[in-house]
Short mmCIF file of C-alpha atoms and ligand atoms in Angstrom, two decimals:
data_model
loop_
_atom_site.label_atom_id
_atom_site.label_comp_id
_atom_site.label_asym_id
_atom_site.label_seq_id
_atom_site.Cartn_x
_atom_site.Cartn_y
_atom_site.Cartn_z
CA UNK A 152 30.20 -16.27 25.85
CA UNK A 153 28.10 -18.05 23.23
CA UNK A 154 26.68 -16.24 20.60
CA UNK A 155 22.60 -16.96 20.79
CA UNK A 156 21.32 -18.25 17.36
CA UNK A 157 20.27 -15.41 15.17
CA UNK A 158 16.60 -15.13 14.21
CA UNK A 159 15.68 -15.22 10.49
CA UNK A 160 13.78 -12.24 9.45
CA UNK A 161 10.40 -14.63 8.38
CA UNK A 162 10.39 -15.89 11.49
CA UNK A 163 10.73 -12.76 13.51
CA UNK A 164 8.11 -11.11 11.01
CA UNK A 165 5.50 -14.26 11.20
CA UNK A 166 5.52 -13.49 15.63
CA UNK A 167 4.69 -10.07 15.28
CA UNK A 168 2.32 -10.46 13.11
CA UNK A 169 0.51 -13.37 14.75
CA UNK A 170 1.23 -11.53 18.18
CA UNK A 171 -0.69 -8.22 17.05
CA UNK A 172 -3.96 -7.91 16.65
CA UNK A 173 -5.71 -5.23 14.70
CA UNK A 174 -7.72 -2.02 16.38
CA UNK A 175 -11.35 -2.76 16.27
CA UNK A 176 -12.51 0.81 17.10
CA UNK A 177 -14.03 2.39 13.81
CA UNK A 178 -15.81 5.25 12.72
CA UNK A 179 -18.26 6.30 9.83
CA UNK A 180 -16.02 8.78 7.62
CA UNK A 181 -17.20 10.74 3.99
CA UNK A 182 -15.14 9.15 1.03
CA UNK A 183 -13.82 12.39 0.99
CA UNK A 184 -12.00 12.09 3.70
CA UNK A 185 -10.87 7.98 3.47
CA UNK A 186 -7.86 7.98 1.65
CA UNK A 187 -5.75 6.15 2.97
CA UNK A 188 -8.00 4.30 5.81
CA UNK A 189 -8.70 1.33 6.36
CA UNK A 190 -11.89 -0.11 5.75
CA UNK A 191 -13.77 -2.04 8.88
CA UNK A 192 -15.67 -3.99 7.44
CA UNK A 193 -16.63 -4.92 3.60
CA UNK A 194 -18.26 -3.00 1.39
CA UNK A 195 -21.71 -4.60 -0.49
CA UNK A 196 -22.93 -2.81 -4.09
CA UNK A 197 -26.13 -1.60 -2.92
CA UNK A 198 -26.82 -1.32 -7.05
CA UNK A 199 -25.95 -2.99 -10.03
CA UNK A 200 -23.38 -1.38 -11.94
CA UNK A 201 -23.95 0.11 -14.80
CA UNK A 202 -27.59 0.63 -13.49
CA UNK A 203 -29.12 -0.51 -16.67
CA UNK A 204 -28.40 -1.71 -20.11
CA UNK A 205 -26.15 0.59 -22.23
CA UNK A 206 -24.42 1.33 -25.41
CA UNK A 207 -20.53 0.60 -25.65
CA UNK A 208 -20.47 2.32 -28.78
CA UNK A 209 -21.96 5.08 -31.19
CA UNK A 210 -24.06 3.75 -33.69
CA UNK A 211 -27.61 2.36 -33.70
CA UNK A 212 -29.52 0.30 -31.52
CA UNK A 213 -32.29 -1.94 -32.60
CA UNK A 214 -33.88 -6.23 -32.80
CA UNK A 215 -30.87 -8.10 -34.12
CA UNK A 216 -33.87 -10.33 -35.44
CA UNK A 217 -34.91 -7.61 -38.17
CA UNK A 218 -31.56 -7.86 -40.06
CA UNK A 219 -32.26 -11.10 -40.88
CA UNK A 220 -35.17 -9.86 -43.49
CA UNK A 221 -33.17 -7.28 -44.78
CA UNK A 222 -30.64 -4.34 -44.21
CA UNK A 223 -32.58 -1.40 -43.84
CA UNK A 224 -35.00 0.03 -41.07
CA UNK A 225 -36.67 2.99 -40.31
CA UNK A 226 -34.79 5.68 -37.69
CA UNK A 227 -37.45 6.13 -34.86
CA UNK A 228 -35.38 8.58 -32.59
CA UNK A 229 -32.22 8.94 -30.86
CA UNK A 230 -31.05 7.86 -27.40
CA UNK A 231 -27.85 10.09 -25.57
CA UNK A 232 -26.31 9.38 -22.37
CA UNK A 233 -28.79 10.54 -20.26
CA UNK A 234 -31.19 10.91 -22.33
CA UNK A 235 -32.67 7.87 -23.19
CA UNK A 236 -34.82 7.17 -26.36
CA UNK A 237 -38.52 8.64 -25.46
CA UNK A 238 -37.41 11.27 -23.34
CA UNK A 239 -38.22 13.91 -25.78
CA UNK A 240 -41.80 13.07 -26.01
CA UNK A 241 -41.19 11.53 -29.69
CA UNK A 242 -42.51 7.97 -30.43
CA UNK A 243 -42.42 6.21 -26.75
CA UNK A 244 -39.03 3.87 -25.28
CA UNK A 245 -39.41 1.04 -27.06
CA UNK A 246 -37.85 0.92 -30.12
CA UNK A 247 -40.00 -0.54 -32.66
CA UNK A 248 -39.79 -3.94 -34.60
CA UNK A 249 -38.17 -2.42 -38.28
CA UNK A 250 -36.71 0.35 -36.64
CA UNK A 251 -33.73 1.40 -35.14
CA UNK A 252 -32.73 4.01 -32.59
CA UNK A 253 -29.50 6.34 -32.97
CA UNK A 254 -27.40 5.72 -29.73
CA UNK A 255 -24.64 7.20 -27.93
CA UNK A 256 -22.13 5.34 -25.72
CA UNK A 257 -23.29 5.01 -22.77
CA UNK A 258 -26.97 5.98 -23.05
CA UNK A 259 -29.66 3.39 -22.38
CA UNK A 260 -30.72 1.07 -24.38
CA UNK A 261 -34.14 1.09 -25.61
CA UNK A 262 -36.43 -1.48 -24.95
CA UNK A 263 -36.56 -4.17 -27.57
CA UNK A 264 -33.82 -3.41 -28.92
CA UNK A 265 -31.46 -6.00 -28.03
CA UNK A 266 -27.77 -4.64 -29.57
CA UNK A 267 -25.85 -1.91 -31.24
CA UNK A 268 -24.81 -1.33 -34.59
CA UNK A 269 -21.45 0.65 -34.81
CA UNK A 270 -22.10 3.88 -37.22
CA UNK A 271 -19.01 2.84 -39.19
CA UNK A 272 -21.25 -0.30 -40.17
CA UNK A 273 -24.02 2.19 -41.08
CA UNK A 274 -25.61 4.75 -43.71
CA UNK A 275 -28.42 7.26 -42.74
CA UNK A 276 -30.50 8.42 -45.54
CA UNK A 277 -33.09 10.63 -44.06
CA UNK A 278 -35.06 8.72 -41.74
CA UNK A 279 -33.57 5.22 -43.26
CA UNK A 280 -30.72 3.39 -42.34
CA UNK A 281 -28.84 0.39 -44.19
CA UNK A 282 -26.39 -1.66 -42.29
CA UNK A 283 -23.47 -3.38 -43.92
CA UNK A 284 -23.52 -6.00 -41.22
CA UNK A 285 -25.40 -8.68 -39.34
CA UNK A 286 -24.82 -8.26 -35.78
CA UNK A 287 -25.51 -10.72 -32.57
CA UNK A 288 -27.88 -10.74 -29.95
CA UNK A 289 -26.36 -8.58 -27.13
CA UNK A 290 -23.36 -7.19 -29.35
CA UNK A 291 -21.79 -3.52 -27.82
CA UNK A 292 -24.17 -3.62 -25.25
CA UNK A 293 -22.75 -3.54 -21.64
CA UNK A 294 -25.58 -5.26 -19.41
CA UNK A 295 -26.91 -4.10 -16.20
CA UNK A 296 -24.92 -5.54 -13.28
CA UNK A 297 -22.38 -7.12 -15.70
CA UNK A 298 -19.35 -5.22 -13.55
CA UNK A 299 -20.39 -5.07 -10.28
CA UNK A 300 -24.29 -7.42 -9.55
CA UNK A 301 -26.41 -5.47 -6.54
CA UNK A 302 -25.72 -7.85 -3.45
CA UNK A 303 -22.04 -8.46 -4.37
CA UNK A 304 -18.54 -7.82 -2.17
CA UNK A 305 -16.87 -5.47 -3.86
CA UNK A 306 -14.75 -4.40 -0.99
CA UNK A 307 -13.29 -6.95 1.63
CA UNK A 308 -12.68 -5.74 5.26
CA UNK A 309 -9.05 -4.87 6.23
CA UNK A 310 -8.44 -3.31 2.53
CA UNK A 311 -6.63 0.48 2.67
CA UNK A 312 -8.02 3.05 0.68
CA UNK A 313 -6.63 5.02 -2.09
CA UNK A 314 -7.51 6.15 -5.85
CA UNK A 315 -8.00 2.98 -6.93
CA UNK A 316 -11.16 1.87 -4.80
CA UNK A 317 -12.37 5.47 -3.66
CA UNK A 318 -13.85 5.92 -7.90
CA UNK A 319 -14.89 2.73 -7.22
CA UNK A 320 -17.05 3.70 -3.80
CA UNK A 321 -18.70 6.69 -5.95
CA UNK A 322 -19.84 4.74 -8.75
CA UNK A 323 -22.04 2.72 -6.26
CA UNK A 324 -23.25 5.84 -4.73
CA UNK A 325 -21.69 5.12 -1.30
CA UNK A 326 -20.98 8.67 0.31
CA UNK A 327 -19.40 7.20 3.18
CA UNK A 328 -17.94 4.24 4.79
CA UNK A 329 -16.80 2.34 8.20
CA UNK A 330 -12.95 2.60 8.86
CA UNK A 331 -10.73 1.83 11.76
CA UNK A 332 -9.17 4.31 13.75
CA UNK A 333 -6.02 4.93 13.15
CA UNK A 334 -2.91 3.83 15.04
CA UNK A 335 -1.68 6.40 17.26
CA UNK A 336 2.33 5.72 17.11
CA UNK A 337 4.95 7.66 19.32
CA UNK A 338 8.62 7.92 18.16
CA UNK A 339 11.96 8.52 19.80
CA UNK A 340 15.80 8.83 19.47
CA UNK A 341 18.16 7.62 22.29
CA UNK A 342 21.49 8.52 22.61
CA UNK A 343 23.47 10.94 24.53
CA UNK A 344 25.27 12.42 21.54
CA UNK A 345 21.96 12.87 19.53
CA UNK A 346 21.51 17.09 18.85
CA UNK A 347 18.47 18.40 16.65
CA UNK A 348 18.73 20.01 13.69
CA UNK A 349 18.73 24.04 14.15
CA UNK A 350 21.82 23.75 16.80
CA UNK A 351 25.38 23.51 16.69
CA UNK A 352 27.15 20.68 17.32
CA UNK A 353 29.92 20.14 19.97
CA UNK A 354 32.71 18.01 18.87
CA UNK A 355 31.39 14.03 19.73
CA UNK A 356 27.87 14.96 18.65
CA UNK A 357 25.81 13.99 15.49
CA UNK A 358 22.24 15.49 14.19
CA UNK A 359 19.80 13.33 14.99
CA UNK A 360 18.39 11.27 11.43
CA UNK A 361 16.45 8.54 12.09
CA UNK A 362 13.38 10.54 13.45
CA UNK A 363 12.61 12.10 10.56
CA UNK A 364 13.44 8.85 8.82
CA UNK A 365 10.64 7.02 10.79
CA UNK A 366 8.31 10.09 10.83
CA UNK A 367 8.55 10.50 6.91
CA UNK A 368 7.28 6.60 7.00
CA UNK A 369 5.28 7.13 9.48
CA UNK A 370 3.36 9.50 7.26
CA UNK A 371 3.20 7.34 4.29
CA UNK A 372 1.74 4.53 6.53
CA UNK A 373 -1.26 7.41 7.25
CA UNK A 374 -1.18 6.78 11.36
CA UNK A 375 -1.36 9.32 13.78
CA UNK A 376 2.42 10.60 15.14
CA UNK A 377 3.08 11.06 18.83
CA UNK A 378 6.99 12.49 18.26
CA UNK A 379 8.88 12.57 22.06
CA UNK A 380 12.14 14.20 20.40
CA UNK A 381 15.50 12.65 21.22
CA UNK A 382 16.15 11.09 24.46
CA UNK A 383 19.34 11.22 26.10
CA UNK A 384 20.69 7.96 27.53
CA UNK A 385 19.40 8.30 31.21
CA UNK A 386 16.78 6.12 32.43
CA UNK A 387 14.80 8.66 34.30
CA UNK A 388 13.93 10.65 31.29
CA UNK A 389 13.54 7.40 28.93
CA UNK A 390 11.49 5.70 31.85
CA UNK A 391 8.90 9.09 31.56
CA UNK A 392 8.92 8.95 28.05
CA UNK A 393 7.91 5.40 27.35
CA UNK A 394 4.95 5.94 30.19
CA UNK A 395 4.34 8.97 28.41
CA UNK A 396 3.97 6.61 25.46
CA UNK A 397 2.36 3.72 27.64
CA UNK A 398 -0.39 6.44 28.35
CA UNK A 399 -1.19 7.86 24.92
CA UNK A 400 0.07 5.59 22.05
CA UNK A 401 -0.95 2.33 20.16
CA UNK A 402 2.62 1.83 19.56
CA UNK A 403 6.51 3.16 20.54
CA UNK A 404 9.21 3.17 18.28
CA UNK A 405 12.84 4.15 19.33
CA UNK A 406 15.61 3.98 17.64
CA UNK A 407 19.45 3.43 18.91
CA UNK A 408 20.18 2.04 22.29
CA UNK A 409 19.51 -1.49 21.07
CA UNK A 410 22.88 -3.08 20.46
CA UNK A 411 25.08 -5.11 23.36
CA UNK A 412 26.03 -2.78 26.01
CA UNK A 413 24.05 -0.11 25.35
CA UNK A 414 20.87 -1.53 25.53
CA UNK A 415 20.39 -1.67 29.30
CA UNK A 416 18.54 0.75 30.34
CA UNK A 417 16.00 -0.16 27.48
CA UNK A 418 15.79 -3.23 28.36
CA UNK A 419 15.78 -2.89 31.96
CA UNK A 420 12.98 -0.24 31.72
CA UNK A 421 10.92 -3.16 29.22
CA UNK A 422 11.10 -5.83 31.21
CA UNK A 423 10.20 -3.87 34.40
CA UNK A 424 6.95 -2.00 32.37
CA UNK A 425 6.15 -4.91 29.71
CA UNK A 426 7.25 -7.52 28.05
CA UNK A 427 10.09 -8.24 25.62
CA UNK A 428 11.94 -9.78 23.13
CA UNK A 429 15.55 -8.62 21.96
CA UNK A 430 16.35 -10.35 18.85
CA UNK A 431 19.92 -10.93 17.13
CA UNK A 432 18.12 -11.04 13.19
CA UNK A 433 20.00 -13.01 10.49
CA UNK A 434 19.65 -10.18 8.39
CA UNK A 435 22.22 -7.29 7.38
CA UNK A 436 21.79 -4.20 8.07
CA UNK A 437 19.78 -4.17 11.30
CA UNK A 438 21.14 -7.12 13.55
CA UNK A 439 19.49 -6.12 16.87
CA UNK A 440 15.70 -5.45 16.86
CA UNK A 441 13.45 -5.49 20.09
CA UNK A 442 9.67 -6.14 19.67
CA UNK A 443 7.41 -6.37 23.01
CA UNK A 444 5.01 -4.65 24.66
CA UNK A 445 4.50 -2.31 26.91
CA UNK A 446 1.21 -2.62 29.68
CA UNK A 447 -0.93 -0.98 26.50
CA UNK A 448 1.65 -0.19 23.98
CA UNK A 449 3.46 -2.28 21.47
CA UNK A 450 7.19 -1.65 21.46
CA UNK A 451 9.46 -1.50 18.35
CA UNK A 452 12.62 -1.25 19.61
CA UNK A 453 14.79 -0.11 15.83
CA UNK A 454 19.31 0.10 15.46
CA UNK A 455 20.43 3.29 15.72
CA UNK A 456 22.84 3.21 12.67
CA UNK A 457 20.69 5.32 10.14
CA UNK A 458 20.30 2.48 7.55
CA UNK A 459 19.85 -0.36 9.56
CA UNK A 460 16.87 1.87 11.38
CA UNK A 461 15.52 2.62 8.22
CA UNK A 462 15.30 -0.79 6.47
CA UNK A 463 14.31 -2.77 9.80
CA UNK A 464 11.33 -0.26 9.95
CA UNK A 465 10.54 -1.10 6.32
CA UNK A 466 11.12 -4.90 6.67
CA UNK A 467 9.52 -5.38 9.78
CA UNK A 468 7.86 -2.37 11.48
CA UNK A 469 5.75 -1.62 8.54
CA UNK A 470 3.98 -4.98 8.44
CA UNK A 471 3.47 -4.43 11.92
CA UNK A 472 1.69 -1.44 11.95
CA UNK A 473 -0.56 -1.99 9.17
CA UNK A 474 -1.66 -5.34 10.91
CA UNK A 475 -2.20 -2.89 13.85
CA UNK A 476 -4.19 -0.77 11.47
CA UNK A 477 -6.04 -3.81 10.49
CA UNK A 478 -4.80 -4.27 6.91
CA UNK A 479 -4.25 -7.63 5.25
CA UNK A 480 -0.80 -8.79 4.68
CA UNK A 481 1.25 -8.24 1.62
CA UNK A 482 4.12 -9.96 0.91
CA UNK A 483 6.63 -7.06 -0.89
CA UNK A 484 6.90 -6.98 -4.71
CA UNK A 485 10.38 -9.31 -5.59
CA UNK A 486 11.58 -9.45 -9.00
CA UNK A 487 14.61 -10.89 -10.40
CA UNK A 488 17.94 -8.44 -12.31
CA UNK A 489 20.94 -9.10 -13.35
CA UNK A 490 23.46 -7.22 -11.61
CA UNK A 491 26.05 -5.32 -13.07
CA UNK A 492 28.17 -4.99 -10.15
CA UNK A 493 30.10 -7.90 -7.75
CA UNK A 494 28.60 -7.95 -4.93
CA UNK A 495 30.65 -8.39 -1.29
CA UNK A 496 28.48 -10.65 0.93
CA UNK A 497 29.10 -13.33 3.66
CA UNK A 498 27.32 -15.86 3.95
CA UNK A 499 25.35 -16.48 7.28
CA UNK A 500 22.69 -13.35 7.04
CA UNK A 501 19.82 -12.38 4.55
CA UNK A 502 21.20 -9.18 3.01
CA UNK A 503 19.22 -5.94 2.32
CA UNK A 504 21.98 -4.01 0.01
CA UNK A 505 20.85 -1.18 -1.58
CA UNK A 506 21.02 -0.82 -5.21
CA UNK A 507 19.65 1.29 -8.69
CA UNK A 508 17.54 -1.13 -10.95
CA UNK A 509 16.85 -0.13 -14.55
CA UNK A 510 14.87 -1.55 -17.98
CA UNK A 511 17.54 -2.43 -20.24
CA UNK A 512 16.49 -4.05 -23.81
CA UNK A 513 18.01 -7.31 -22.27
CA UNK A 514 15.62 -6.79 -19.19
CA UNK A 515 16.42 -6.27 -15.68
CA UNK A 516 19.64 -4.96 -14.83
CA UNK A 517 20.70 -3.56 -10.49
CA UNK A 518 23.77 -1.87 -9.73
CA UNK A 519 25.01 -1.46 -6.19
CA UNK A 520 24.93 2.06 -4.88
CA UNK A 521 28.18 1.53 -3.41
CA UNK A 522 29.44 1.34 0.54
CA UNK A 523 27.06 -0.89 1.93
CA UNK A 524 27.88 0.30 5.65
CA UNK A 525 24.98 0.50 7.75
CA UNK A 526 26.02 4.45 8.33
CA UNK A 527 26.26 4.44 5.12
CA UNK A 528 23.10 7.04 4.12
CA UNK A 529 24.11 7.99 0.92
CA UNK A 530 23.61 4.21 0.04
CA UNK A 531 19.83 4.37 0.58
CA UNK A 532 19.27 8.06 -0.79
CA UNK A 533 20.63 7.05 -4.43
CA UNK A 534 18.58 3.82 -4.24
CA UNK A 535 15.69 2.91 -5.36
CA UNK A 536 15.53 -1.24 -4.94
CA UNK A 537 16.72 -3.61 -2.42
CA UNK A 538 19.40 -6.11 -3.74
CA UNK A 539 18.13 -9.19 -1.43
CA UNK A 540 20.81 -11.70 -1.35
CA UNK A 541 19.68 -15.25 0.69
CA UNK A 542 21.51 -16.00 3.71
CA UNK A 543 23.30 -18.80 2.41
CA UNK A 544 24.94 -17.10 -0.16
CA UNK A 545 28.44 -16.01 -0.53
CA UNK A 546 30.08 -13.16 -2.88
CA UNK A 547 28.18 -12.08 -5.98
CA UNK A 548 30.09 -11.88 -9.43
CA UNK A 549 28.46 -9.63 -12.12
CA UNK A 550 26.68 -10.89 -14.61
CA UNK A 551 24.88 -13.35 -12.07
CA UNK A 552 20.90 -13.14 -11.17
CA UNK A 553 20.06 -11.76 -7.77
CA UNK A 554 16.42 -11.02 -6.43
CA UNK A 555 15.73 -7.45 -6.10
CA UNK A 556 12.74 -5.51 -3.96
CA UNK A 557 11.75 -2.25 -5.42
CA UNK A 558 11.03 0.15 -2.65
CA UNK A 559 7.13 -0.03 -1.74
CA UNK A 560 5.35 3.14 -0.69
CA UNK A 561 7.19 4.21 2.55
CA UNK A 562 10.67 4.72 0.47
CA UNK A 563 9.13 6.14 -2.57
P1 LIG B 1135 23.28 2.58 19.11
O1 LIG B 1135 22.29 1.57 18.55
O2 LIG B 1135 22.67 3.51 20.07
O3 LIG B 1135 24.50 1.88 19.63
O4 LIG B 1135 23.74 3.44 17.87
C1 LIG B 1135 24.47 2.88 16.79
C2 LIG B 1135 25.01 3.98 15.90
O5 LIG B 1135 23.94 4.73 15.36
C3 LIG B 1135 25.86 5.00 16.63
O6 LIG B 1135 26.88 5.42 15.76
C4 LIG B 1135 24.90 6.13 16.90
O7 LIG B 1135 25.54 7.39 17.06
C5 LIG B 1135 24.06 6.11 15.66
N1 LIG B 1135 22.73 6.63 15.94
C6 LIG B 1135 21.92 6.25 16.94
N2 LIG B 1135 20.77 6.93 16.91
C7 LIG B 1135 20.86 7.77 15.85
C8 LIG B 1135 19.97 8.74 15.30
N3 LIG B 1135 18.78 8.97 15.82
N4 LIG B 1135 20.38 9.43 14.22
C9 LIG B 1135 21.59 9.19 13.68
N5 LIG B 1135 22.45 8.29 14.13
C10 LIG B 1135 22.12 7.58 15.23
MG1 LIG B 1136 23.23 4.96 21.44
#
């Protein structure tokens, strides 16, 4: 029997994601409550920001045009953050050719006055100051709308939430915004000799991983979790389980049940609810890989060995979903080590091994966490980096560069 070609992991990743489309269902939500979500559409500075011209620095604000005459002016008042010069009653807001104004960082600056002295470049004498310098026109002043104008995008659609944009959000005043719902995504284990954890096992049987593999990612990717447990190899009960997941979910992941042989009833029950595609990837772990649909449910069909699961999920799953959830595309983080270790490898696949990368003083430096066996879990716990070897490439001596991943979000 011929082998059919395997798929290269770009390829397989550049379908799904041009298969997908994102949820358009959104909903108004407080920032409060957004981290994490994804925004539906962008978001516009209803102000300028900062608000209005302001001190960068303690000192004094005044004309630049009266140093010119000479080096000492007359203090008219005092401007804080928040309270700008005339508040107090005292002398009006606009500071006063020949005077100067003691400012704050960060309180407004007066009118006419058109920069700020630092008080280091100062001496107060009562109600007279002499300045040691001559300053420019606009110098430690931060201008209204000089970070963000009024009218501008500061936000584009599709981008997910966290702490770096939500302090953004509240400096423009926005209380709340427009995300997408998120996907709803139901998970499942196949296999006959899958047993949760909390019950003995009989000999032949093995705890069930994966799920809380996927679930923990699942999480960190902030969708909502449909879990249908572990689902013995019978196609009654995996036939009501992926309806009960055609009815309710976005999106099905199972894991196990995937490779030759053993896929049947899988694929039977696919073909005869859906559509599908079984792929042999060119990519080690995680050889087989199904990605379809079901009548209203996307299907993500992962390897049961616990490694492969986990780093097709990462590779390919998680792109997936957050195109499902209507985020933009980001190509992973890939940086280059030296690694201390040899590295086995074949040529013919693109490898995912697992591996520890560190700061040395002579830079960038991966060691292999060991077996690289797909069952291998141990290799994945002590990791913290993918060791990405191209598919062309044969056996790795140390001391040679290699491309390395760190792990993103989901693995962190
Ligand atoms: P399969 O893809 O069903 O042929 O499974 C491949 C290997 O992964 C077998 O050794 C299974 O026992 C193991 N396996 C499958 N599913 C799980 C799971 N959920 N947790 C741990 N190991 C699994
Ligand atoms: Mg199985």
């Amino acid at each position: 029997m011929g082998q059919p070609a395997l798929r290269p992991l770009d390829d397989a990743l550049h379908e799904m994601l041009t298969t997908l489309s994102p949820l358009t269902e959104s909903l108004a939500l407080p920032i409060e409550q957004a981290l994490g979500r994804v925004l539906a559409e962008p978001v516009i500075s209803p102000m300028d920001v900062p608000p209005f011209d302001n001190s960068a620095m303690d000192g004094y604000a005044l004309r630049s045009a009266d140093l010119a005459a000479g080096t000492t002016l007359l203090l008219q008042g005092r401007a804080l953050a928040g309270h700008p010069l005339g508040c107090e009653g005292a002398y009006g807001s606009t500071c006063e050719a020949g005077h100067c104004v003691r400012i704050m960082t960060g309180a407004a600056l007066p009118e006419g006055a058109d920069c700020v002295i630092m008080q280091e470049e100062a001496q107060a004498d009562g109600n007279r100051v002499t300045f040691t310098t001559t300053p420019q026109p606009g110098q430690h002043v931060r201008r209204r709308g000089e970070d963000i104008p009024r009218g501008s995008e500061v936000l584009a659609a599709g981008t997910r939430l966290t702490a770096r944009e939500l302090p953004l959000l509240a400096s423009l005043g926005i209380a709340s915004v427009r995300v997408l719902r998120r996907p709803k995504v139901a998970l499942l284990s196949t296999g006959d000799e899958l047993k949760a954890v909390g019950t003995p096992l009989a000999h032949g049987e093995i705890y069930d991983s994966n799920r809380y593999g996927v679930r923990a990612m699942l999480e960190r990717l902030n969708v909502e979790i449909l879990d249908l447990g572990i689902i013995p190899d019978d196609p009654e009960q995996l036939r009501a389980a992926f309806e009960h997941a055609q009815r309710e979910a976005d999106a099905l992941i199972t894991s196990g049940g995937v490779s030759v042989g053993e896929a049947d009833y899988t694929k039977q029950l696919l073909e005869e609810l859906g559509e599908i595609g079984f792929w042999k990837l060119a990519i080690k772990p995680g050889k087989p890989f199904a990605f379809g649909r079901l009548a209203h449910t996307w299907f993500f069909g992962l390897p049961g060995n616990p490694v492969s699961a986990m780093v097709t999920f990462d590779q390919l799953v998680r792109p997936a979903l957050a195109r499902l959830a209507g985020e933009r595309y980001r190509a992973p983080l890939r940086l280059t080590a030296i690694t201390a270790d040899a590295l086995k490898k074949a040529p013919g696949r693109l490898d995912f091994q697992r591996g520890i990368l560190e700061s040395t003083p002579d830079g960038l430096v991966v060691r292999s966490t060991g077996s690289q066996d797909s069952g291998v879990f141990s290799s994945l716990s002590r990791a913290n980096c993918y060791i990405v070897l191209e598919c062309e490439r044969g056996r790795v001596a140390a001391g040679e560069s290699v491309t390395v991943e760190p792990f993103g979000s989901l693995l962190q």
